[in-house]
């Protein structure tokens, strides 16, 4: 199969869908890989490294899309990329369709098969292709919060770690999954006071054992969330429902009662955000303020560390991508976890949570291609 890697064109996005190491694996499986000129430059991979790995460098995105059957990306396709997709393409990337009806309509109109990293599952019920970026985003969220708390960035002028005799910042993490755990790990390591609000009692036990009492856990109720956000200097939103829009954990009316200069970091922004006042921002302009509370809602947080993020992502996606290259869509018939990633096929939505969020019909993915 011909595998294409276009350069990412979303604002401030420097990751790449395949590293040279991954290209070599595809080539060793007998596949042809075409890479857009400069696709890996932002992550530190020159064209020469791709050539040595066996890829062919092509001048532009048109050459990638017209020449490849399997398109491997990082971020959701942009409008100009929707127009390049056809029914002959398999798109393998992050999609986050639930809060993005325009993208969904573009993919449906293209006729392509679109497989979303974020809804591929594993035998443990986890999301293995989302996990590595969740790890990076959770850690970056804390660094970004610490920077945003500084006075010149609009925060209250608080040092995350405190100093002897002066207490540290109180960081409340909403959600104890991969993002939340990594955010808590970084925050606790920096000396902050950390509270995780979580609704799974078994998960709270795991976190308690993991952190050995270094953090506090609270069962997630409306009262608990309200109490904690009023005491918080930083709130990290880390809630997720696979494929669906993120639930709104903090309403606009809550902001007036929060500490002036406190910081909200919405890691769930790709799925629509878990704060009512969230809207996507970029690394170039990461923050805005509503009712005295600073919002950090960068939609591609891991893009700030493209070398680390690209390698971590490829480690997770490689085996699935090779299955698609080796077998095409037949790979979904033999791998039920990869099949969970199928969101769009032949102009139909094939993931129930995505279809529900968008208010469109759901079509069983196995019946869709018979």
mmCIF file of C-alpha atoms in Angstrom:
data_model
loop_
_atom_site.group_PDB
_atom_site.id
_atom_site.type_symbol
_atom_site.label_atom_id
_atom_site.label_comp_id
_atom_site.label_asym_id
_atom_site.label_seq_id
_atom_site.Cartn_x
_atom_site.Cartn_y
_atom_site.Cartn_z
ATOM 1 C CA UNK A 1 0.000 0.000 0.000
ATOM 2 C CA UNK A 2 1.097 3.586 -0.598
ATOM 3 C CA UNK A 3 1.310 5.448 2.707
ATOM 4 C CA UNK A 4 1.314 9.246 2.784
ATOM 5 C CA UNK A 5 2.579 11.637 5.450
ATOM 6 C CA UNK A 6 1.569 15.273 4.872
ATOM 7 C CA UNK A 7 3.006 18.214 6.774
ATOM 8 C CA UNK A 8 0.723 19.324 9.599
ATOM 9 C CA UNK A 9 -0.853 22.696 8.851
ATOM 10 C CA UNK A 10 -2.824 23.439 12.023
ATOM 11 C CA UNK A 11 -1.509 26.554 13.802
ATOM 12 C CA UNK A 12 1.591 25.915 15.932
ATOM 13 C CA UNK A 13 1.573 22.183 15.155
ATOM 14 C CA UNK A 14 5.048 20.705 14.683
ATOM 15 C CA UNK A 15 4.431 17.003 15.241
ATOM 16 C CA UNK A 16 4.580 14.523 12.380
ATOM 17 C CA UNK A 17 2.533 11.397 11.696
ATOM 18 C CA UNK A 18 5.499 9.091 11.067
ATOM 19 C CA UNK A 19 9.100 9.365 12.204
ATOM 20 C CA UNK A 20 11.919 8.034 9.998
ATOM 21 C CA UNK A 21 12.125 4.982 12.261
ATOM 22 C CA UNK A 22 8.455 4.250 11.606
ATOM 23 C CA UNK A 23 8.910 4.766 7.865
ATOM 24 C CA UNK A 24 11.574 2.083 7.859
ATOM 25 C CA UNK A 25 9.112 -0.340 9.459
ATOM 26 C CA UNK A 26 6.481 0.364 6.788
ATOM 27 C CA UNK A 27 9.054 -0.065 4.018
ATOM 28 C CA UNK A 28 10.228 -3.357 5.520
ATOM 29 C CA UNK A 29 6.613 -4.556 5.250
ATOM 30 C CA UNK A 30 6.728 -3.873 1.529
ATOM 31 C CA UNK A 31 4.878 -0.562 1.522
ATOM 32 C CA UNK A 32 5.762 2.623 -0.346
ATOM 33 C CA UNK A 33 5.908 5.733 1.845
ATOM 34 C CA UNK A 34 5.659 9.267 0.478
ATOM 35 C CA UNK A 35 6.420 12.199 2.751
ATOM 36 C CA UNK A 36 5.723 15.861 2.080
ATOM 37 C CA UNK A 37 8.834 18.007 1.952
ATOM 38 C CA UNK A 38 9.560 19.435 5.414
ATOM 39 C CA UNK A 39 6.894 17.329 7.149
ATOM 40 C CA UNK A 40 9.234 16.296 9.951
ATOM 41 C CA UNK A 41 11.318 19.461 10.218
ATOM 42 C CA UNK A 42 9.385 20.894 13.161
ATOM 43 C CA UNK A 43 10.064 17.750 15.182
ATOM 44 C CA UNK A 44 13.728 17.649 14.202
ATOM 45 C CA UNK A 45 13.540 15.091 11.378
ATOM 46 C CA UNK A 46 15.104 16.366 8.127
ATOM 47 C CA UNK A 47 14.007 15.098 4.728
ATOM 48 C CA UNK A 48 17.312 13.274 4.386
ATOM 49 C CA UNK A 49 16.422 11.070 7.376
ATOM 50 C CA UNK A 50 13.203 10.009 5.661
ATOM 51 C CA UNK A 51 15.044 9.316 2.419
ATOM 52 C CA UNK A 52 17.543 7.103 4.241
ATOM 53 C CA UNK A 53 14.631 5.226 5.803
ATOM 54 C CA UNK A 54 13.247 4.469 2.352
ATOM 55 C CA UNK A 55 10.626 7.197 1.880
ATOM 56 C CA UNK A 56 10.089 9.287 -1.220
ATOM 57 C CA UNK A 57 9.957 13.036 -0.613
ATOM 58 C CA UNK A 58 7.271 14.861 -2.589
ATOM 59 C CA UNK A 59 6.948 18.644 -2.990
ATOM 60 C CA UNK A 60 3.514 19.332 -1.534
ATOM 61 C CA UNK A 61 0.378 17.997 0.125
ATOM 62 C CA UNK A 62 -1.403 17.528 -3.197
ATOM 63 C CA UNK A 63 1.245 14.987 -4.174
ATOM 64 C CA UNK A 64 0.782 13.136 -0.884
ATOM 65 C CA UNK A 65 -2.995 12.927 -1.066
ATOM 66 C CA UNK A 66 -3.108 12.094 -4.769
ATOM 67 C CA UNK A 67 -0.410 9.466 -4.478
ATOM 68 C CA UNK A 68 -1.309 7.652 -1.230
ATOM 69 C CA UNK A 69 -4.103 5.356 -0.092
ATOM 70 C CA UNK A 70 -3.401 5.483 3.659
ATOM 71 C CA UNK A 71 -2.909 8.998 5.044
ATOM 72 C CA UNK A 72 -1.192 9.101 8.450
ATOM 73 C CA UNK A 73 -1.422 12.411 10.295
ATOM 74 C CA UNK A 74 -1.436 13.810 13.821
ATOM 75 C CA UNK A 75 -4.163 16.448 14.043
ATOM 76 C CA UNK A 76 -7.607 16.541 12.519
ATOM 77 C CA UNK A 77 -7.683 17.475 8.826
ATOM 78 C CA UNK A 78 -8.197 21.130 8.028
ATOM 79 C CA UNK A 79 -10.743 22.326 5.414
ATOM 80 C CA UNK A 80 -8.199 22.356 2.601
ATOM 81 C CA UNK A 81 -7.371 18.738 3.450
ATOM 82 C CA UNK A 82 -11.022 17.622 3.440
ATOM 83 C CA UNK A 83 -11.138 18.651 -0.202
ATOM 84 C CA UNK A 84 -8.205 16.347 -0.995
ATOM 85 C CA UNK A 85 -9.751 13.250 0.555
ATOM 86 C CA UNK A 86 -11.681 10.776 -1.591
ATOM 87 C CA UNK A 87 -13.453 7.450 -1.189
ATOM 88 C CA UNK A 88 -10.121 5.779 -1.989
ATOM 89 C CA UNK A 89 -8.460 7.111 1.152
ATOM 90 C CA UNK A 90 -8.067 5.686 4.643
ATOM 91 C CA UNK A 91 -7.329 8.529 7.057
ATOM 92 C CA UNK A 92 -5.569 7.587 10.303
ATOM 93 C CA UNK A 93 -5.227 10.483 12.760
ATOM 94 C CA UNK A 94 -6.813 12.287 15.709
ATOM 95 C CA UNK A 95 -10.269 13.524 14.708
ATOM 96 C CA UNK A 96 -12.225 14.701 17.806
ATOM 97 C CA UNK A 97 -15.401 14.983 15.748
ATOM 98 C CA UNK A 98 -17.950 15.387 18.554
ATOM 99 C CA UNK A 99 -17.492 19.170 18.955
ATOM 100 C CA UNK A 100 -16.616 19.760 15.300
ATOM 101 C CA UNK A 101 -19.631 19.309 12.987
ATOM 102 C CA UNK A 102 -17.924 21.151 10.127
ATOM 103 C CA UNK A 103 -15.085 18.646 10.042
ATOM 104 C CA UNK A 104 -17.548 15.763 10.327
ATOM 105 C CA UNK A 105 -19.508 17.085 7.349
ATOM 106 C CA UNK A 106 -16.289 17.483 5.367
ATOM 107 C CA UNK A 107 -15.213 13.907 6.025
ATOM 108 C CA UNK A 108 -18.678 12.549 5.302
ATOM 109 C CA UNK A 109 -18.769 14.390 1.974
ATOM 110 C CA UNK A 110 -15.349 13.043 0.992
ATOM 111 C CA UNK A 111 -16.433 9.406 1.164
ATOM 112 C CA UNK A 112 -13.196 8.423 2.912
ATOM 113 C CA UNK A 113 -12.723 5.958 5.744
ATOM 114 C CA UNK A 114 -11.576 7.945 8.805
ATOM 115 C CA UNK A 115 -10.096 6.152 11.787
ATOM 116 C CA UNK A 116 -9.620 8.226 14.950
ATOM 117 C CA UNK A 117 -6.708 7.550 17.247
ATOM 118 C CA UNK A 118 -8.751 8.694 20.217
ATOM 119 C CA UNK A 119 -11.409 5.964 19.947
ATOM 120 C CA UNK A 120 -9.182 2.942 19.286
ATOM 121 C CA UNK A 121 -9.394 0.695 22.358
ATOM 122 C CA UNK A 122 -7.384 -2.062 24.025
ATOM 123 C CA UNK A 123 -8.177 -5.261 25.905
ATOM 124 C CA UNK A 124 -8.226 -3.384 29.218
ATOM 125 C CA UNK A 125 -10.816 -0.894 28.011
ATOM 126 C CA UNK A 126 -8.230 1.863 27.663
ATOM 127 C CA UNK A 127 -7.479 4.234 24.787
ATOM 128 C CA UNK A 128 -3.902 3.285 23.839
ATOM 129 C CA UNK A 129 -3.456 5.821 21.037
ATOM 130 C CA UNK A 130 -4.757 8.672 23.144
ATOM 131 C CA UNK A 131 -2.703 7.721 26.200
ATOM 132 C CA UNK A 132 0.756 8.951 25.077
ATOM 133 C CA UNK A 133 -0.534 12.402 24.168
ATOM 134 C CA UNK A 134 -2.569 12.471 27.364
ATOM 135 C CA UNK A 135 0.641 11.803 29.260
ATOM 136 C CA UNK A 136 2.391 14.691 27.511
ATOM 137 C CA UNK A 137 -0.610 17.033 27.825
ATOM 138 C CA UNK A 138 -1.042 16.292 31.527
ATOM 139 C CA UNK A 139 2.566 17.174 32.218
ATOM 140 C CA UNK A 140 2.589 20.253 29.994
ATOM 141 C CA UNK A 141 -0.640 21.435 31.657
ATOM 142 C CA UNK A 142 1.168 21.885 34.966
ATOM 143 C CA UNK A 143 4.163 23.683 33.452
ATOM 144 C CA UNK A 144 1.787 25.949 31.553
ATOM 145 C CA UNK A 145 -0.294 26.594 34.664
ATOM 146 C CA UNK A 146 2.812 27.561 36.610
ATOM 147 C CA UNK A 147 3.806 30.023 33.914
ATOM 148 C CA UNK A 148 0.285 31.425 33.642
ATOM 149 C CA UNK A 149 0.074 32.004 37.400
ATOM 150 C CA UNK A 150 2.888 34.555 37.127
ATOM 151 C CA UNK A 151 1.740 38.158 37.346
ATOM 152 C CA UNK A 152 3.070 39.297 33.976
ATOM 153 C CA UNK A 153 1.008 36.549 32.336
ATOM 154 C CA UNK A 154 -2.229 37.643 33.981
ATOM 155 C CA UNK A 155 -2.134 35.300 36.967
ATOM 156 C CA UNK A 156 -2.251 36.148 40.647
ATOM 157 C CA UNK A 157 1.535 36.222 40.985
ATOM 158 C CA UNK A 158 1.857 32.890 42.755
ATOM 159 C CA UNK A 159 4.824 30.519 42.573
ATOM 160 C CA UNK A 160 3.583 26.984 42.020
ATOM 161 C CA UNK A 161 5.967 25.401 44.503
ATOM 162 C CA UNK A 162 5.927 28.100 47.170
ATOM 163 C CA UNK A 163 9.070 28.674 49.262
ATOM 164 C CA UNK A 164 9.899 27.885 52.898
ATOM 165 C CA UNK A 165 7.350 29.698 55.033
ATOM 166 C CA UNK A 166 5.056 30.432 52.092
ATOM 167 C CA UNK A 167 2.516 27.772 51.021
ATOM 168 C CA UNK A 168 2.511 26.349 47.491
ATOM 169 C CA UNK A 169 -0.297 26.631 44.981
ATOM 170 C CA UNK A 170 -3.341 24.397 45.365
ATOM 171 C CA UNK A 171 -3.992 22.482 42.138
ATOM 172 C CA UNK A 172 -7.315 20.739 41.634
ATOM 173 C CA UNK A 173 -7.400 18.106 38.906
ATOM 174 C CA UNK A 174 -10.828 17.150 37.606
ATOM 175 C CA UNK A 175 -10.515 13.543 36.451
ATOM 176 C CA UNK A 176 -8.048 10.886 37.525
ATOM 177 C CA UNK A 177 -7.358 9.210 34.176
ATOM 178 C CA UNK A 178 -4.120 9.377 32.215
ATOM 179 C CA UNK A 179 -4.149 13.178 31.896
ATOM 180 C CA UNK A 180 -5.128 13.723 35.504
ATOM 181 C CA UNK A 181 -2.600 11.277 36.890
ATOM 182 C CA UNK A 182 0.239 12.843 34.895
ATOM 183 C CA UNK A 183 -0.813 16.355 35.864
ATOM 184 C CA UNK A 184 -0.912 15.310 39.519
ATOM 185 C CA UNK A 185 2.476 13.649 39.218
ATOM 186 C CA UNK A 186 4.107 16.797 37.849
ATOM 187 C CA UNK A 187 2.331 19.105 40.278
ATOM 188 C CA UNK A 188 3.221 17.005 43.296
ATOM 189 C CA UNK A 189 6.808 16.727 42.081
ATOM 190 C CA UNK A 190 7.027 20.515 41.937
ATOM 191 C CA UNK A 191 5.780 20.781 45.504
ATOM 192 C CA UNK A 192 2.217 21.922 44.873
ATOM 193 C CA UNK A 193 -0.756 20.874 46.982
ATOM 194 C CA UNK A 194 -2.787 18.531 44.778
ATOM 195 C CA UNK A 195 -6.393 17.330 44.882
ATOM 196 C CA UNK A 196 -7.835 14.899 42.322
ATOM 197 C CA UNK A 197 -11.605 14.828 41.944
ATOM 198 C CA UNK A 198 -12.642 11.466 40.489
ATOM 199 C CA UNK A 199 -15.854 9.461 40.254
ATOM 200 C CA UNK A 200 -14.361 5.949 40.158
ATOM 201 C CA UNK A 201 -13.684 4.584 43.625
ATOM 202 C CA UNK A 202 -11.326 1.847 42.354
ATOM 203 C CA UNK A 203 -9.373 4.494 40.452
ATOM 204 C CA UNK A 204 -9.135 6.636 43.599
ATOM 205 C CA UNK A 205 -7.691 3.648 45.432
ATOM 206 C CA UNK A 206 -5.122 3.203 42.665
ATOM 207 C CA UNK A 207 -4.161 6.874 42.839
ATOM 208 C CA UNK A 208 -3.935 6.811 46.605
ATOM 209 C CA UNK A 209 -1.599 3.809 46.473
ATOM 210 C CA UNK A 210 0.391 5.327 43.622
ATOM 211 C CA UNK A 211 1.041 8.643 45.377
ATOM 212 C CA UNK A 212 1.393 7.250 48.896
ATOM 213 C CA UNK A 213 -0.633 10.026 50.468
ATOM 214 C CA UNK A 214 1.181 12.807 48.594
ATOM 215 C CA UNK A 215 -2.110 13.924 47.033
ATOM 216 C CA UNK A 216 -5.727 14.089 48.187
ATOM 217 C CA UNK A 217 -8.596 12.401 46.374
ATOM 218 C CA UNK A 218 -12.260 13.383 46.488
ATOM 219 C CA UNK A 219 -15.278 11.614 45.086
ATOM 220 C CA UNK A 220 -16.776 13.690 42.290
ATOM 221 C CA UNK A 221 -20.070 15.320 43.214
ATOM 222 C CA UNK A 222 -21.373 18.780 42.414
ATOM 223 C CA UNK A 223 -20.674 19.816 46.001
ATOM 224 C CA UNK A 224 -17.099 18.483 45.877
ATOM 225 C CA UNK A 225 -16.324 20.211 42.587
ATOM 226 C CA UNK A 226 -17.787 23.492 43.804
ATOM 227 C CA UNK A 227 -15.907 23.385 47.097
ATOM 228 C CA UNK A 228 -12.586 22.554 45.472
ATOM 229 C CA UNK A 229 -12.637 25.071 42.634
ATOM 230 C CA UNK A 230 -13.306 27.896 45.097
ATOM 231 C CA UNK A 231 -10.159 26.952 47.015
ATOM 232 C CA UNK A 232 -8.058 26.287 43.923
ATOM 233 C CA UNK A 233 -5.291 28.412 42.479
ATOM 234 C CA UNK A 234 -5.239 26.160 39.401
ATOM 235 C CA UNK A 235 -7.895 23.818 38.019
ATOM 236 C CA UNK A 236 -6.838 21.258 35.420
ATOM 237 C CA UNK A 237 -9.776 19.892 33.413
ATOM 238 C CA UNK A 238 -8.976 16.288 32.526
ATOM 239 C CA UNK A 239 -12.339 14.591 31.995
ATOM 240 C CA UNK A 240 -13.088 12.409 28.997
ATOM 241 C CA UNK A 241 -15.901 10.356 27.521
ATOM 242 C CA UNK A 242 -14.520 8.465 24.525
ATOM 243 C CA UNK A 243 -15.801 9.942 21.275
ATOM 244 C CA UNK A 244 -18.313 12.237 22.993
ATOM 245 C CA UNK A 245 -18.240 15.897 23.958
ATOM 246 C CA UNK A 246 -16.639 16.575 27.325
ATOM 247 C CA UNK A 247 -19.066 17.260 30.201
ATOM 248 C CA UNK A 248 -19.089 20.832 31.509
ATOM 249 C CA UNK A 249 -17.644 20.743 35.031
ATOM 250 C CA UNK A 250 -17.408 24.493 35.687
ATOM 251 C CA UNK A 251 -20.101 26.980 34.667
ATOM 252 C CA UNK A 252 -19.648 30.656 33.895
ATOM 253 C CA UNK A 253 -21.426 31.667 37.104
ATOM 254 C CA UNK A 254 -18.794 29.769 39.108
ATOM 255 C CA UNK A 255 -15.996 32.026 37.890
ATOM 256 C CA UNK A 256 -17.174 35.061 39.860
ATOM 257 C CA UNK A 257 -16.621 33.154 43.098
ATOM 258 C CA UNK A 258 -13.201 31.773 42.218
ATOM 259 C CA UNK A 259 -9.948 33.459 43.220
ATOM 260 C CA UNK A 260 -9.070 36.427 40.989
ATOM 261 C CA UNK A 261 -6.045 35.495 38.894
ATOM 262 C CA UNK A 262 -6.621 31.769 39.308
ATOM 263 C CA UNK A 263 -6.007 29.588 36.257
ATOM 264 C CA UNK A 264 -8.150 27.079 34.362
ATOM 265 C CA UNK A 265 -6.265 24.661 32.112
ATOM 266 C CA UNK A 266 -8.672 22.766 29.849
ATOM 267 C CA UNK A 267 -6.949 19.653 28.536
ATOM 268 C CA UNK A 268 -10.357 18.433 27.314
ATOM 269 C CA UNK A 269 -10.619 21.275 24.804
ATOM 270 C CA UNK A 270 -10.219 18.914 21.825
ATOM 271 C CA UNK A 271 -13.523 17.335 22.851
ATOM 272 C CA UNK A 272 -15.269 20.676 23.306
ATOM 273 C CA UNK A 273 -13.839 21.589 26.701
ATOM 274 C CA UNK A 274 -14.985 20.797 30.235
ATOM 275 C CA UNK A 275 -15.480 24.435 31.286
ATOM 276 C CA UNK A 276 -18.452 26.371 29.960
ATOM 277 C CA UNK A 277 -16.265 29.368 29.123
ATOM 278 C CA UNK A 278 -13.586 27.389 27.270
ATOM 279 C CA UNK A 279 -12.711 28.092 23.661
ATOM 280 C CA UNK A 280 -9.705 26.788 21.728
ATOM 281 C CA UNK A 281 -6.500 28.827 21.823
ATOM 282 C CA UNK A 282 -3.050 28.414 20.294
ATOM 283 C CA UNK A 283 0.491 28.282 21.617
ATOM 284 C CA UNK A 284 1.049 31.733 20.106
ATOM 285 C CA UNK A 285 -1.931 33.186 22.022
ATOM 286 C CA UNK A 286 -2.638 30.639 24.747
ATOM 287 C CA UNK A 287 -4.730 32.514 27.291
ATOM 288 C CA UNK A 288 -7.697 34.806 27.815
ATOM 289 C CA UNK A 289 -9.507 36.002 30.936
ATOM 290 C CA UNK A 290 -13.168 35.711 31.891
ATOM 291 C CA UNK A 291 -14.420 37.279 35.142
ATOM 292 C CA UNK A 292 -10.868 37.521 36.482
ATOM 293 C CA UNK A 293 -10.040 33.834 35.848
ATOM 294 C CA UNK A 294 -7.307 33.091 33.307
ATOM 295 C CA UNK A 295 -8.127 30.341 30.798
ATOM 296 C CA UNK A 296 -5.429 28.234 29.102
ATOM 297 C CA UNK A 297 -7.158 26.198 26.375
ATOM 298 C CA UNK A 298 -4.509 25.295 23.804
ATOM 299 C CA UNK A 299 -6.002 22.643 21.550
ATOM 300 C CA UNK A 300 -2.718 20.865 20.800
ATOM 301 C CA UNK A 301 -0.704 21.076 24.008
ATOM 302 C CA UNK A 302 1.647 18.199 23.052
ATOM 303 C CA UNK A 303 2.610 20.164 19.932
ATOM 304 C CA UNK A 304 4.844 22.271 22.157
ATOM 305 C CA UNK A 305 7.138 19.250 22.548
ATOM 306 C CA UNK A 306 6.985 17.832 19.011
ATOM 307 C CA UNK A 307 10.044 15.599 19.216
ATOM 308 C CA UNK A 308 8.916 13.825 22.369
ATOM 309 C CA UNK A 309 5.284 13.781 21.260
ATOM 310 C CA UNK A 310 5.947 12.459 17.754
ATOM 311 C CA UNK A 311 8.060 9.591 19.024
ATOM 312 C CA UNK A 312 5.597 8.680 21.768
ATOM 313 C CA UNK A 313 2.661 8.822 19.357
ATOM 314 C CA UNK A 314 4.348 6.683 16.716
ATOM 315 C CA UNK A 315 5.269 4.057 19.303
ATOM 316 C CA UNK A 316 1.555 3.707 20.048
ATOM 317 C CA UNK A 317 0.159 3.930 16.512
ATOM 318 C CA UNK A 318 2.741 1.914 14.577
ATOM 319 C CA UNK A 319 1.336 -1.584 15.030
ATOM 320 C CA UNK A 320 -2.180 -0.418 14.146
ATOM 321 C CA UNK A 321 -0.975 1.552 11.139
ATOM 322 C CA UNK A 322 0.936 -1.446 9.829
ATOM 323 C CA UNK A 323 -2.193 -3.564 10.093
ATOM 324 C CA UNK A 324 -4.076 -1.017 7.992
ATOM 325 C CA UNK A 325 -1.277 -0.876 5.439
ATOM 326 C CA UNK A 326 -1.007 -4.674 5.287
ATOM 327 C CA UNK A 327 -4.734 -5.477 5.117
ATOM 328 C CA UNK A 328 -6.589 -2.267 4.345
ATOM 329 C CA UNK A 329 -10.031 -2.040 5.942
ATOM 330 C CA UNK A 330 -10.027 -5.820 6.364
ATOM 331 C CA UNK A 331 -7.801 -5.135 9.381
ATOM 332 C CA UNK A 332 -10.866 -3.759 11.168
ATOM 333 C CA UNK A 333 -12.720 -7.025 10.673
ATOM 334 C CA UNK A 334 -10.031 -8.976 12.518
ATOM 335 C CA UNK A 335 -9.105 -6.396 15.160
ATOM 336 C CA UNK A 336 -12.116 -5.259 17.169
ATOM 337 C CA UNK A 337 -10.057 -2.640 19.012
ATOM 338 C CA UNK A 338 -8.914 -0.994 15.790
ATOM 339 C CA UNK A 339 -12.506 -1.199 14.538
ATOM 340 C CA UNK A 340 -13.554 1.015 17.465
ATOM 341 C CA UNK A 341 -11.485 3.742 15.855
ATOM 342 C CA UNK A 342 -13.608 3.866 12.725
ATOM 343 C CA UNK A 343 -15.623 7.094 12.879
ATOM 344 C CA UNK A 344 -16.526 7.683 9.235
ATOM 345 C CA UNK A 345 -17.033 5.310 6.314
ATOM 346 C CA UNK A 346 -18.672 5.870 2.917
ATOM 347 C CA UNK A 347 -20.447 9.029 4.043
ATOM 348 C CA UNK A 348 -21.772 7.528 7.284
ATOM 349 C CA UNK A 349 -20.886 7.999 10.958
ATOM 350 C CA UNK A 350 -19.776 4.676 12.381
ATOM 351 C CA UNK A 351 -19.069 5.505 16.029
ATOM 352 C CA UNK A 352 -22.158 5.693 18.271
ATOM 353 C CA UNK A 353 -20.873 8.353 20.671
ATOM 354 C CA UNK A 354 -19.788 10.612 17.816
ATOM 355 C CA UNK A 355 -23.116 10.177 16.022
ATOM 356 C CA UNK A 356 -25.044 10.956 19.208
ATOM 357 C CA UNK A 357 -22.978 14.067 19.917
ATOM 358 C CA UNK A 358 -23.522 15.359 16.391
ATOM 359 C CA UNK A 359 -27.188 14.403 16.255
ATOM 360 C CA UNK A 360 -26.686 12.268 13.164
ATOM 361 C CA UNK A 361 -27.566 8.634 12.384
ATOM 362 C CA UNK A 362 -25.202 5.869 13.452
ATOM 363 C CA UNK A 363 -24.434 3.066 11.014
ATOM 364 C CA UNK A 364 -22.974 -0.229 12.192
ATOM 365 C CA UNK A 365 -19.399 -0.237 10.837
ATOM 366 C CA UNK A 366 -19.409 -3.911 9.977
ATOM 367 C CA UNK A 367 -22.567 -3.637 7.927
ATOM 368 C CA UNK A 368 -21.419 -0.420 6.254
ATOM 369 C CA UNK A 369 -18.922 -2.019 3.896
ATOM 370 C CA UNK A 370 -20.750 -5.272 3.082
#
